[in-house]
JSON list of C-alpha atoms and ligand atoms in Angstrom, two decimals:
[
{"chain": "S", "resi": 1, "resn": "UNK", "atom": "CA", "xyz": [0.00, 0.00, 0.00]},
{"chain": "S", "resi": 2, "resn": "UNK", "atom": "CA", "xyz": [1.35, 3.40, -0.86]},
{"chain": "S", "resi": 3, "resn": "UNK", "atom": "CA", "xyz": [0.82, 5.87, 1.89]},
{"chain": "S", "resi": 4, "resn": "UNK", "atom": "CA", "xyz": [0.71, 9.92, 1.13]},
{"chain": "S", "resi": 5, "resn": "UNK", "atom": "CA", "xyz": [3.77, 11.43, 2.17]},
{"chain": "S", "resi": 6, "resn": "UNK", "atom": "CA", "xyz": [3.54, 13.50, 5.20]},
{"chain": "S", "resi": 7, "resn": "UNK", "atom": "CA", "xyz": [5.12, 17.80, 4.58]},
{"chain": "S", "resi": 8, "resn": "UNK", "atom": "CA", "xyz": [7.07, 19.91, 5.90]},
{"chain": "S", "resi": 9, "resn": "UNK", "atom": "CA", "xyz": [5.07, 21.23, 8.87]},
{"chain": "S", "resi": 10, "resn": "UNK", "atom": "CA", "xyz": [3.36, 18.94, 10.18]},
{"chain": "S", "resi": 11, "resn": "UNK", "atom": "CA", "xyz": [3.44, 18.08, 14.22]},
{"chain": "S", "resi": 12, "resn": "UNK", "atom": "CA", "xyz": [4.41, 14.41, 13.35]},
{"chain": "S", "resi": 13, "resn": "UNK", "atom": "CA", "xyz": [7.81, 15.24, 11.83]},
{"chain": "S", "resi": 14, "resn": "UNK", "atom": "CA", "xyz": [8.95, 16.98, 14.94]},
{"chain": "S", "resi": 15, "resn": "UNK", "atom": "CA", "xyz": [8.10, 14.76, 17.83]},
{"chain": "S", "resi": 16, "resn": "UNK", "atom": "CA", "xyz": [10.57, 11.97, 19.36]},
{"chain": "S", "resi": 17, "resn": "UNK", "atom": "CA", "xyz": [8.81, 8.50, 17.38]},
{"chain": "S", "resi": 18, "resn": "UNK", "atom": "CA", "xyz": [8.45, 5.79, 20.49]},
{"chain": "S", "resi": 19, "resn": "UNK", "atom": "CA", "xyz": [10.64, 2.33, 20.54]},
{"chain": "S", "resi": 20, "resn": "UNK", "atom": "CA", "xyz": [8.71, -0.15, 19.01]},
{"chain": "S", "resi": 21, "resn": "UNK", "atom": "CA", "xyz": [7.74, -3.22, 21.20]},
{"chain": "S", "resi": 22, "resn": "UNK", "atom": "CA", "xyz": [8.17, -6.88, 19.92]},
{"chain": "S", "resi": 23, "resn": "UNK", "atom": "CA", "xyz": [5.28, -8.35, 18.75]},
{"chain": "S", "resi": 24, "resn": "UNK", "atom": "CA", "xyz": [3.45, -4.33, 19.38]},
{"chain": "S", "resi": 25, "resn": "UNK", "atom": "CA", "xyz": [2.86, -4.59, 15.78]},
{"chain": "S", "resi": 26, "resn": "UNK", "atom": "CA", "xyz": [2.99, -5.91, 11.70]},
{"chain": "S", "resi": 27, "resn": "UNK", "atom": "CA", "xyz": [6.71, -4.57, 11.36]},
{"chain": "S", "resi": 28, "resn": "UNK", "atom": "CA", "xyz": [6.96, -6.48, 8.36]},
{"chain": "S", "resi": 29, "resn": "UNK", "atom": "CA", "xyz": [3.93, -5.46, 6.17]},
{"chain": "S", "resi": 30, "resn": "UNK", "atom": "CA", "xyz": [4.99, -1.62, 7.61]},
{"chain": "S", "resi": 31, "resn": "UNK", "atom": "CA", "xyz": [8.30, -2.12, 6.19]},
{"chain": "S", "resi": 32, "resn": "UNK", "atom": "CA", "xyz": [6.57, -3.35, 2.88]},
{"chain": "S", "resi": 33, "resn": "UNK", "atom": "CA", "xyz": [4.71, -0.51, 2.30]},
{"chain": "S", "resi": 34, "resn": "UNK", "atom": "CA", "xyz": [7.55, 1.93, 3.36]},
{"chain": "S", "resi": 35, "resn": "UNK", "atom": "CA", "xyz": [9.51, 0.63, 0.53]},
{"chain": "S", "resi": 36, "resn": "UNK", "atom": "CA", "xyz": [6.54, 0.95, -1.72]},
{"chain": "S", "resi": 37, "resn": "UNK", "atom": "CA", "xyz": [6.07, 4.47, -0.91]},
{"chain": "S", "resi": 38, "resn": "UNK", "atom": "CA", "xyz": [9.69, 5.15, -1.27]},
{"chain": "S", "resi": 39, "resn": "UNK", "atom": "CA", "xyz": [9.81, 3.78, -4.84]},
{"chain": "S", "resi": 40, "resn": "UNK", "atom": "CA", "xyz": [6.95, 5.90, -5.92]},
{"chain": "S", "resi": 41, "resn": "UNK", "atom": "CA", "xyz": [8.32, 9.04, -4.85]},
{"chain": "S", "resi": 42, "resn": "UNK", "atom": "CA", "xyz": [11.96, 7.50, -5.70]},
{"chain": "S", "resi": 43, "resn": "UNK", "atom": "CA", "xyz": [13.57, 8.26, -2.60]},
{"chain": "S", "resi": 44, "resn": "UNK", "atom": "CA", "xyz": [16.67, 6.50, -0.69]},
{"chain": "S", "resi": 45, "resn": "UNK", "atom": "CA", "xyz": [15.34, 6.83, 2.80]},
{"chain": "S", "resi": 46, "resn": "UNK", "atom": "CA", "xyz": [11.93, 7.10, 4.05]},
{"chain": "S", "resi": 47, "resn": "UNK", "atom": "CA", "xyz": [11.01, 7.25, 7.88]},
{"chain": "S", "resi": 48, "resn": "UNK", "atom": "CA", "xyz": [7.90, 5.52, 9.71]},
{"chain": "S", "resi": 49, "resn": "UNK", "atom": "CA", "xyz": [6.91, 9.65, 10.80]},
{"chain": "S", "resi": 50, "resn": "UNK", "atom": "CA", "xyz": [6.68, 10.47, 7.31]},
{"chain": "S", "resi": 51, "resn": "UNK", "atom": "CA", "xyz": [3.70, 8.26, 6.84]},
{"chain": "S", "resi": 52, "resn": "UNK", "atom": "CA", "xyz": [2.21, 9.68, 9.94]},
{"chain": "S", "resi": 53, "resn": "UNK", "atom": "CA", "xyz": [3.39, 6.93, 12.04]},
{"chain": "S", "resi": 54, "resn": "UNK", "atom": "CA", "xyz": [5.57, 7.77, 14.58]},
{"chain": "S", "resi": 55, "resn": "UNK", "atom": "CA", "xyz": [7.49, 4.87, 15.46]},
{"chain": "S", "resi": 56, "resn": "UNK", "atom": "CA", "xyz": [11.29, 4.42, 15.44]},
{"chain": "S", "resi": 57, "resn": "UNK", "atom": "CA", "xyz": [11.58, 2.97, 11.95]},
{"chain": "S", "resi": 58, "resn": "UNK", "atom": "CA", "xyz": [12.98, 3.85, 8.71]},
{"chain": "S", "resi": 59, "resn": "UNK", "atom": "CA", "xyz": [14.32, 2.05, 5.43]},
{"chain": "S", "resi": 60, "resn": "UNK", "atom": "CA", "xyz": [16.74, 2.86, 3.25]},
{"chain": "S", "resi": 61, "resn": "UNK", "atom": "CA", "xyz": [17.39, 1.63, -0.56]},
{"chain": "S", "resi": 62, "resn": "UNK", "atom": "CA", "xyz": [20.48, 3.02, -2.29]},
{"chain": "S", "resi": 63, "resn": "UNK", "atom": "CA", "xyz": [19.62, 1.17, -5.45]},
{"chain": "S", "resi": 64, "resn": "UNK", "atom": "CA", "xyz": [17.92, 4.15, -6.73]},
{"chain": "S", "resi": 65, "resn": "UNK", "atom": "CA", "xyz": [21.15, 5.75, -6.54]},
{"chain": "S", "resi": 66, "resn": "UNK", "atom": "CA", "xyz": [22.67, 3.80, -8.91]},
{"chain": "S", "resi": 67, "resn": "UNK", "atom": "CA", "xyz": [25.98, 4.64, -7.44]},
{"chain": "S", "resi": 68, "resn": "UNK", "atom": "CA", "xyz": [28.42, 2.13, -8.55]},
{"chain": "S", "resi": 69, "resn": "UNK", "atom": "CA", "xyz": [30.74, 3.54, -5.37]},
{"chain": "S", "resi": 70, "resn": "UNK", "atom": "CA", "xyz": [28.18, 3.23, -2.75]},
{"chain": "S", "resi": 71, "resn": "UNK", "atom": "CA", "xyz": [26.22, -0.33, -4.53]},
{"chain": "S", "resi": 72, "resn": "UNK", "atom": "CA", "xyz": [23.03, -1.90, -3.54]},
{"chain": "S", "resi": 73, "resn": "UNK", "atom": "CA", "xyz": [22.00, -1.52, 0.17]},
{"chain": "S", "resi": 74, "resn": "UNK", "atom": "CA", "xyz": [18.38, -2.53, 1.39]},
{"chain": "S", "resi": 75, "resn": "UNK", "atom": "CA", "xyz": [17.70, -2.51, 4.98]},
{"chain": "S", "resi": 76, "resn": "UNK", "atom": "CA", "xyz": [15.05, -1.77, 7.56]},
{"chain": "S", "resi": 77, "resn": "UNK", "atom": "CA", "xyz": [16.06, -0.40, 10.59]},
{"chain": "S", "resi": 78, "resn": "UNK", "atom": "CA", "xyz": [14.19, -0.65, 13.76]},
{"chain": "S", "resi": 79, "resn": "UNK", "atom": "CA", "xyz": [14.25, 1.01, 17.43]},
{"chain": "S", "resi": 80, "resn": "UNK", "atom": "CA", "xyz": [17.57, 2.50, 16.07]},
{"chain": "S", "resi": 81, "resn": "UNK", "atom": "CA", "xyz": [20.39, 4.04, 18.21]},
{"chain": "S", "resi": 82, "resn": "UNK", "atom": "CA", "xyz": [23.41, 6.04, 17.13]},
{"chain": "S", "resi": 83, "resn": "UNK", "atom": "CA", "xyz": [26.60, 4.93, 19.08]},
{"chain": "S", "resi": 84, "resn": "UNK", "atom": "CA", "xyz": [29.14, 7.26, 18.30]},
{"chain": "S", "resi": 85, "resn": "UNK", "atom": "CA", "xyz": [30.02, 9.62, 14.98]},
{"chain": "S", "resi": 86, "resn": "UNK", "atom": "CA", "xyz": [33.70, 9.70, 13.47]},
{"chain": "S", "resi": 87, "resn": "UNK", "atom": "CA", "xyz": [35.41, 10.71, 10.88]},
{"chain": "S", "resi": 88, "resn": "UNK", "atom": "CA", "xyz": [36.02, 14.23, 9.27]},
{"chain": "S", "resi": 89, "resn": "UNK", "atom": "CA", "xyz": [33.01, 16.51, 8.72]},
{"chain": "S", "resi": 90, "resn": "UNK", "atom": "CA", "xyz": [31.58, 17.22, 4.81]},
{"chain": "S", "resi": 91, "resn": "UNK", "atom": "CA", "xyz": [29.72, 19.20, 3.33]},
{"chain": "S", "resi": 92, "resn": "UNK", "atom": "CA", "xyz": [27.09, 17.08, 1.10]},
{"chain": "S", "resi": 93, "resn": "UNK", "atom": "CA", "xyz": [23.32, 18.53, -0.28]},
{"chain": "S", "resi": 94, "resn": "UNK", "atom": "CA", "xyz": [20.39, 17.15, 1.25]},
{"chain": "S", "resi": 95, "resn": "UNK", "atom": "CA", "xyz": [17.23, 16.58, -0.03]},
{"chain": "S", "resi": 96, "resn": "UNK", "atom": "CA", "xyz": [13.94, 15.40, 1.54]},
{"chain": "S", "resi": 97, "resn": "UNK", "atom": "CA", "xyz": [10.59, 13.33, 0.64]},
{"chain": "S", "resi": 98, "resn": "UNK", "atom": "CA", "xyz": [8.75, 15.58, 3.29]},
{"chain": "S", "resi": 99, "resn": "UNK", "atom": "CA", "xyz": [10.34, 18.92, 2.22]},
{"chain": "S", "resi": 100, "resn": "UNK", "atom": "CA", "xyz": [10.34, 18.52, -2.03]},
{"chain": "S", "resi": 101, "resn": "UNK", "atom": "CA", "xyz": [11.91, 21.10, -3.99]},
{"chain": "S", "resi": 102, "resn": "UNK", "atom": "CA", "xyz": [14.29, 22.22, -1.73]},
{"chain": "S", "resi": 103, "resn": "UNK", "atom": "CA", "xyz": [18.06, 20.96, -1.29]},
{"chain": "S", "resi": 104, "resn": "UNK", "atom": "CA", "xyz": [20.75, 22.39, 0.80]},
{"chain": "S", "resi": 105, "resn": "UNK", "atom": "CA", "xyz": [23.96, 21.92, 1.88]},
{"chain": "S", "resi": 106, "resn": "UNK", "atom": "CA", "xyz": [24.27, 20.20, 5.45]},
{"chain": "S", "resi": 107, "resn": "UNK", "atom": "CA", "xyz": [27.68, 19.38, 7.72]},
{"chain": "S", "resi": 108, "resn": "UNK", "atom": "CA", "xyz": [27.59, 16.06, 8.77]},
{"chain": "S", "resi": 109, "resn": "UNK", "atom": "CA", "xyz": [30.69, 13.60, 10.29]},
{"chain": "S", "resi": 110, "resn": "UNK", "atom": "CA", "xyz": [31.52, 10.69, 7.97]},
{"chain": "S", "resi": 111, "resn": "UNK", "atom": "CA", "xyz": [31.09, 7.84, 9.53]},
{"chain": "S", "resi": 112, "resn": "UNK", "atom": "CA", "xyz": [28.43, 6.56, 11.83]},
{"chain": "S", "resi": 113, "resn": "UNK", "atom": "CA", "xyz": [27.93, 3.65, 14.43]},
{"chain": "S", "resi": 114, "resn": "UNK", "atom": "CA", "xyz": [24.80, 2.40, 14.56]},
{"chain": "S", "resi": 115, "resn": "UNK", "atom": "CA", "xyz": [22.55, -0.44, 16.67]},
{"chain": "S", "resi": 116, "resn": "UNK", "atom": "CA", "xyz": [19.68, -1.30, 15.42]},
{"chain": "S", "resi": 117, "resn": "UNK", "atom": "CA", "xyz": [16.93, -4.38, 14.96]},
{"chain": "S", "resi": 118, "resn": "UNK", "atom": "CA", "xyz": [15.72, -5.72, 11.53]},
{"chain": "S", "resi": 119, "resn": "UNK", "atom": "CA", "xyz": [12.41, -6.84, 10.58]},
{"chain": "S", "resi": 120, "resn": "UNK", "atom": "CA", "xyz": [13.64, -10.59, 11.89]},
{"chain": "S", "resi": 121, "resn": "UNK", "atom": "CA", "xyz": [14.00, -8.80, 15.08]},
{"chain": "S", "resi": 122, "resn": "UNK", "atom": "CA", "xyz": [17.40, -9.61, 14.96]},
{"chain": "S", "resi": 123, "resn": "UNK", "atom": "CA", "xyz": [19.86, -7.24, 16.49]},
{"chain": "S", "resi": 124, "resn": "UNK", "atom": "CA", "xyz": [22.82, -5.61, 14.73]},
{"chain": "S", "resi": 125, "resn": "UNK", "atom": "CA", "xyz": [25.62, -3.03, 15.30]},
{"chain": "S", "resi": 126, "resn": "UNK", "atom": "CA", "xyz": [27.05, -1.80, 12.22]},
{"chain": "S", "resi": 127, "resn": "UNK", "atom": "CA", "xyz": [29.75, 0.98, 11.29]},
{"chain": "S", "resi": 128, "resn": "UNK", "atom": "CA", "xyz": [28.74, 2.82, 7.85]},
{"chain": "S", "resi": 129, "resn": "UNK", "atom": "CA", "xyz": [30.56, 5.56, 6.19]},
{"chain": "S", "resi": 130, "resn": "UNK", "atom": "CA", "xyz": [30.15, 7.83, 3.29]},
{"chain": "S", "resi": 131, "resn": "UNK", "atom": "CA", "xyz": [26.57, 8.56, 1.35]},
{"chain": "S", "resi": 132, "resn": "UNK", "atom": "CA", "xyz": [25.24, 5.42, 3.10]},
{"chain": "S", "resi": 133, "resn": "UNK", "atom": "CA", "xyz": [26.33, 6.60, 6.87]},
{"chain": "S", "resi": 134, "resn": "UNK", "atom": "CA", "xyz": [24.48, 10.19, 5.23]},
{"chain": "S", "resi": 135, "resn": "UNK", "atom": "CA", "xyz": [21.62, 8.81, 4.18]},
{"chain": "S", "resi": 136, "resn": "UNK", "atom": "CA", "xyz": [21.43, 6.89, 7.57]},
{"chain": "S", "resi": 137, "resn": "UNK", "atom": "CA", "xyz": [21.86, 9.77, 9.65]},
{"chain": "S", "resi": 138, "resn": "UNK", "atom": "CA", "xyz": [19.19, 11.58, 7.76]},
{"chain": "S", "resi": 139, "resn": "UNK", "atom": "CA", "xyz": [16.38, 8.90, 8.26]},
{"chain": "S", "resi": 140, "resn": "UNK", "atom": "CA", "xyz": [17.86, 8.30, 11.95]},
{"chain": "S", "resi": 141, "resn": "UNK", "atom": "CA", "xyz": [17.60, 12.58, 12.70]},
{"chain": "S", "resi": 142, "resn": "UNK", "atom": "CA", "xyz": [13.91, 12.15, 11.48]},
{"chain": "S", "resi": 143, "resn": "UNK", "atom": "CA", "xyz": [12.69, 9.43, 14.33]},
{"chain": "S", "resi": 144, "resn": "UNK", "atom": "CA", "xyz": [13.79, 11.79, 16.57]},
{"chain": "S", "resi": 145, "resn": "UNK", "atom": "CA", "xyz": [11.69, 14.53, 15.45]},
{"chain": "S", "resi": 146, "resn": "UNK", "atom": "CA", "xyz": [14.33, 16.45, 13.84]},
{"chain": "S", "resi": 147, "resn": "UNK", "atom": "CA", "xyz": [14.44, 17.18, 10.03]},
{"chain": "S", "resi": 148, "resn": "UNK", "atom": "CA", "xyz": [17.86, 18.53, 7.48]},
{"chain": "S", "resi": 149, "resn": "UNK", "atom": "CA", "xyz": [16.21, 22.25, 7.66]},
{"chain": "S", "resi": 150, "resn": "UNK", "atom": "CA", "xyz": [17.33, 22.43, 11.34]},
{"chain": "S", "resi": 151, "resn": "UNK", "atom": "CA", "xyz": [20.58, 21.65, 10.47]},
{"chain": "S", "resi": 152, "resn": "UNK", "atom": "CA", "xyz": [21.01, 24.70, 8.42]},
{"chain": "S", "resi": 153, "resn": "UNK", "atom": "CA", "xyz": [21.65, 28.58, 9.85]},
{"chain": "S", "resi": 154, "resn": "UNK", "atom": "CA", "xyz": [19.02, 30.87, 10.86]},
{"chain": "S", "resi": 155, "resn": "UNK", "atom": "CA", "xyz": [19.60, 32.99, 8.00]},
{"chain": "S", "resi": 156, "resn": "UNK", "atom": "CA", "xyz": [19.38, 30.26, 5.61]},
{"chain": "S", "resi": 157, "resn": "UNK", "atom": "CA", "xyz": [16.36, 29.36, 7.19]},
{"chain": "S", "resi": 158, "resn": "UNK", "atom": "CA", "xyz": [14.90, 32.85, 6.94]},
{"chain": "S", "resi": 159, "resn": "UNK", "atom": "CA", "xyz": [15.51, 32.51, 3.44]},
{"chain": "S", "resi": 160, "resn": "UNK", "atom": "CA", "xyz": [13.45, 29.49, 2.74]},
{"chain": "S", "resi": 161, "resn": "UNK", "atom": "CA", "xyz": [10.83, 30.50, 4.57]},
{"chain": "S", "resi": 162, "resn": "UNK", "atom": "CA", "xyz": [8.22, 31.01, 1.99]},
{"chain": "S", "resi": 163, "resn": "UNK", "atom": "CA", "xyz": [9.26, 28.01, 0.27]},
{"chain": "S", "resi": 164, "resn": "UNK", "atom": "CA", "xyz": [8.63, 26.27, 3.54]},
{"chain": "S", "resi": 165, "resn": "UNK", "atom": "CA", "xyz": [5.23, 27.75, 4.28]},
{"chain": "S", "resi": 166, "resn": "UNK", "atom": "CA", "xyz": [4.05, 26.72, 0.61]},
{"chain": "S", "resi": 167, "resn": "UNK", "atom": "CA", "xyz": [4.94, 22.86, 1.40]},
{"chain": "S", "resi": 168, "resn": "UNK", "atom": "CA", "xyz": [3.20, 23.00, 4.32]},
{"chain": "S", "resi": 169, "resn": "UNK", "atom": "CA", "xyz": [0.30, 24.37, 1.86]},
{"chain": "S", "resi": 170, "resn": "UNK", "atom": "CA", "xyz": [0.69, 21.60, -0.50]},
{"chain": "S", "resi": 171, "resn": "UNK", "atom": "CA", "xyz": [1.69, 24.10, -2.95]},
{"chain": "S", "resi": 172, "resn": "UNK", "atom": "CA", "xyz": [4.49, 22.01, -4.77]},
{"chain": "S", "resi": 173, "resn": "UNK", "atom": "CA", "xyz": [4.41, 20.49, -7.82]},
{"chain": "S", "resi": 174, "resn": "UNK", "atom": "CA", "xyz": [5.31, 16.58, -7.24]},
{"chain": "S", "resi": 175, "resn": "UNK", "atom": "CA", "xyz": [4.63, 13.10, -8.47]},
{"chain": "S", "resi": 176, "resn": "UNK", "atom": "CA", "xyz": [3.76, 11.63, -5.38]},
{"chain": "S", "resi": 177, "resn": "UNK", "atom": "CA", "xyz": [0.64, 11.89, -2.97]},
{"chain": "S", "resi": 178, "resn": "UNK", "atom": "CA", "xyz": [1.32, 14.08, 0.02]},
{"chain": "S", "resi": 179, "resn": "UNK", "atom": "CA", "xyz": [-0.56, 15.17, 3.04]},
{"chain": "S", "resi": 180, "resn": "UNK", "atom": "CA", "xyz": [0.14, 19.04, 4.03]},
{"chain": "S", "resi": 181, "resn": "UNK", "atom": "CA", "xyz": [-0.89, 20.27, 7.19]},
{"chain": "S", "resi": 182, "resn": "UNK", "atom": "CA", "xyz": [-2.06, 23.79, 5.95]},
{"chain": "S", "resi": 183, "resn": "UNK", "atom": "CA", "xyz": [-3.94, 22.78, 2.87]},
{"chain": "S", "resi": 184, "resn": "UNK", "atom": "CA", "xyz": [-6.88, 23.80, 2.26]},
{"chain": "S", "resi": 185, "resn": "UNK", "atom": "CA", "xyz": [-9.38, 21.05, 2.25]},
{"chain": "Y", "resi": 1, "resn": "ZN", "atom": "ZN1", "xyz": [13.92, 13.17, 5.08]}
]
């Protein structure tokens, strides 16, 4: 089932998601229709908030990258925590299902540590670097309410403003089906 994409705005995208219990619920068919959503809109990364659900979830697909340096990587990531960040900082432009149209440069450390469960329930702890550890961090900054716009300066922000407010309006022209939380119905 494709679900509408959640925008820019929208009380969901900025709260803390809650662990997900074993058992709790379907994490499977969730996961399912996460990646179909994804593929639709052809994203990388797609979090359980921005389907209105706000559980600590998210997926992640870099075969729509088709980045022969960074290959195929499929993998759902549940309850996940962030152990530690290494590596030098860079500078790499950020783009987001919930905020379309806009991209904009955001710091970020290189390489990432990660625990997490899969849809097995199985636990892992992984070490990812590069557009994969980026792409991770993303989807990981949105179950904790936070989104790549609050990464960037005040003034930047200032500047996007309008762009901003006419997301939350549903005034953007996209492919996919979105929910925005000032539309008017
Ligand atoms: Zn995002």
């Amino acid at each position: 089932m494709i679900y509408p994409i959640v925008m820019y705005g929208d009380p969901v995208l900025k709260k803390k998601a809650i662990a997900i219990e074993p058992g709790s619920m379907d994490v499977i068919s969730l996961a399912e229709d996460m990646f179909e959503t994804m593929y639709a809109a052809n994203g990388v990364g797609l979090a359980a908030p921005q389907i209105g659900q706000s559980v600590q979830l998210f997926i992640i697909d870099t075969s729509q990258l088709d980045d022969e340096d960074v290959g195929d990587y499929k993998q759902v990531f549940i309850n996940p925590e962030i152990i530690s960040e290494n590596g030098e900082k860079w500078i790499f432009e950020e783009g987001c299902l919930s905020i379309p149209t806009i991209r904009e440069d955001v710091e970020r450390n290189n390489t990432v540590k990660i625990k997490y469960v899969d849809e097995q329930w199985e636990k892992h702890e992984k070490v990812f670097s590069g557009i994969l550890a980026r792409i991770i961090q993303h989807e990981y900054d949105h179950t904790n309410g936070i989104l790549f716009t609050d990464h960037l300066s005040p003034l930047k922000k200032r500047l996007l403003k309008g762009k901003l407010t006419d997301i939350s309006k549903g005034k953007v022209e996209i492919s996919y089906r979105i929910i925005a939380p000032l539309a008017k119905v």
